[in-house]
């Protein structure tokens, strides 16, 4: 029971970390645009952390599965191990979705800025004789 509580605490702490980083106020950029909450390197680090967490969850499940086969109530033990793995992977999946949303928003913002710059350039070229 203590291991389950500790595991839940770690999962909750990991789930709240990206939300806390994203909730921090960002300074305004010179052109009035907000900078992205994560840089490309930070996003890559977060994706790597999520991948490591996924691998760790799979490794814990494999170990729990081996231990379950040594018990009398194998099916119940396997069910509990699957539930724990699913809970861990669900948290990681939600973090990955949030990170993907940030990446999509950053790409869309960059594309909008590029289009605005192109329109201004085209408008300036049309005005010149």
Coordinates of C-alpha atoms in Angstrom, one line a residue, residues 25 27 32 38 46 68 75 78 90 97 101 104 111-113 116 121 126:
X25 CA 3.8 34.4 -16.7
X27 CA 7.5 38.6 -20.5
X32 CA 3.8 42.4 -28.8
X38 CA 8.8 26.1 -24.2
X46 CA 10.1 16.9 -22.2
X68 CA 2.5 -12.2 -10.3
X75 CA -5.1 -13.0 -12.5
X78 CA -2.0 -9.2 -13.2
X90 CA -2.5 7.8 -19.1
X97 CA -0.9 15.7 -25.8
X101 CA -0.8 21.2 -28.5
X104 CA 1.0 23.0 -32.9
X111 CA 3.1 30.5 -39.9
X112 CA 0.8 33.4 -39.2
X113 CA 3.7 35.7 -38.6
X116 CA 1.8 38.7 -42.2
X121 CA 6.2 42.8 -48.1
X126 CA 2.8 47.1 -54.8

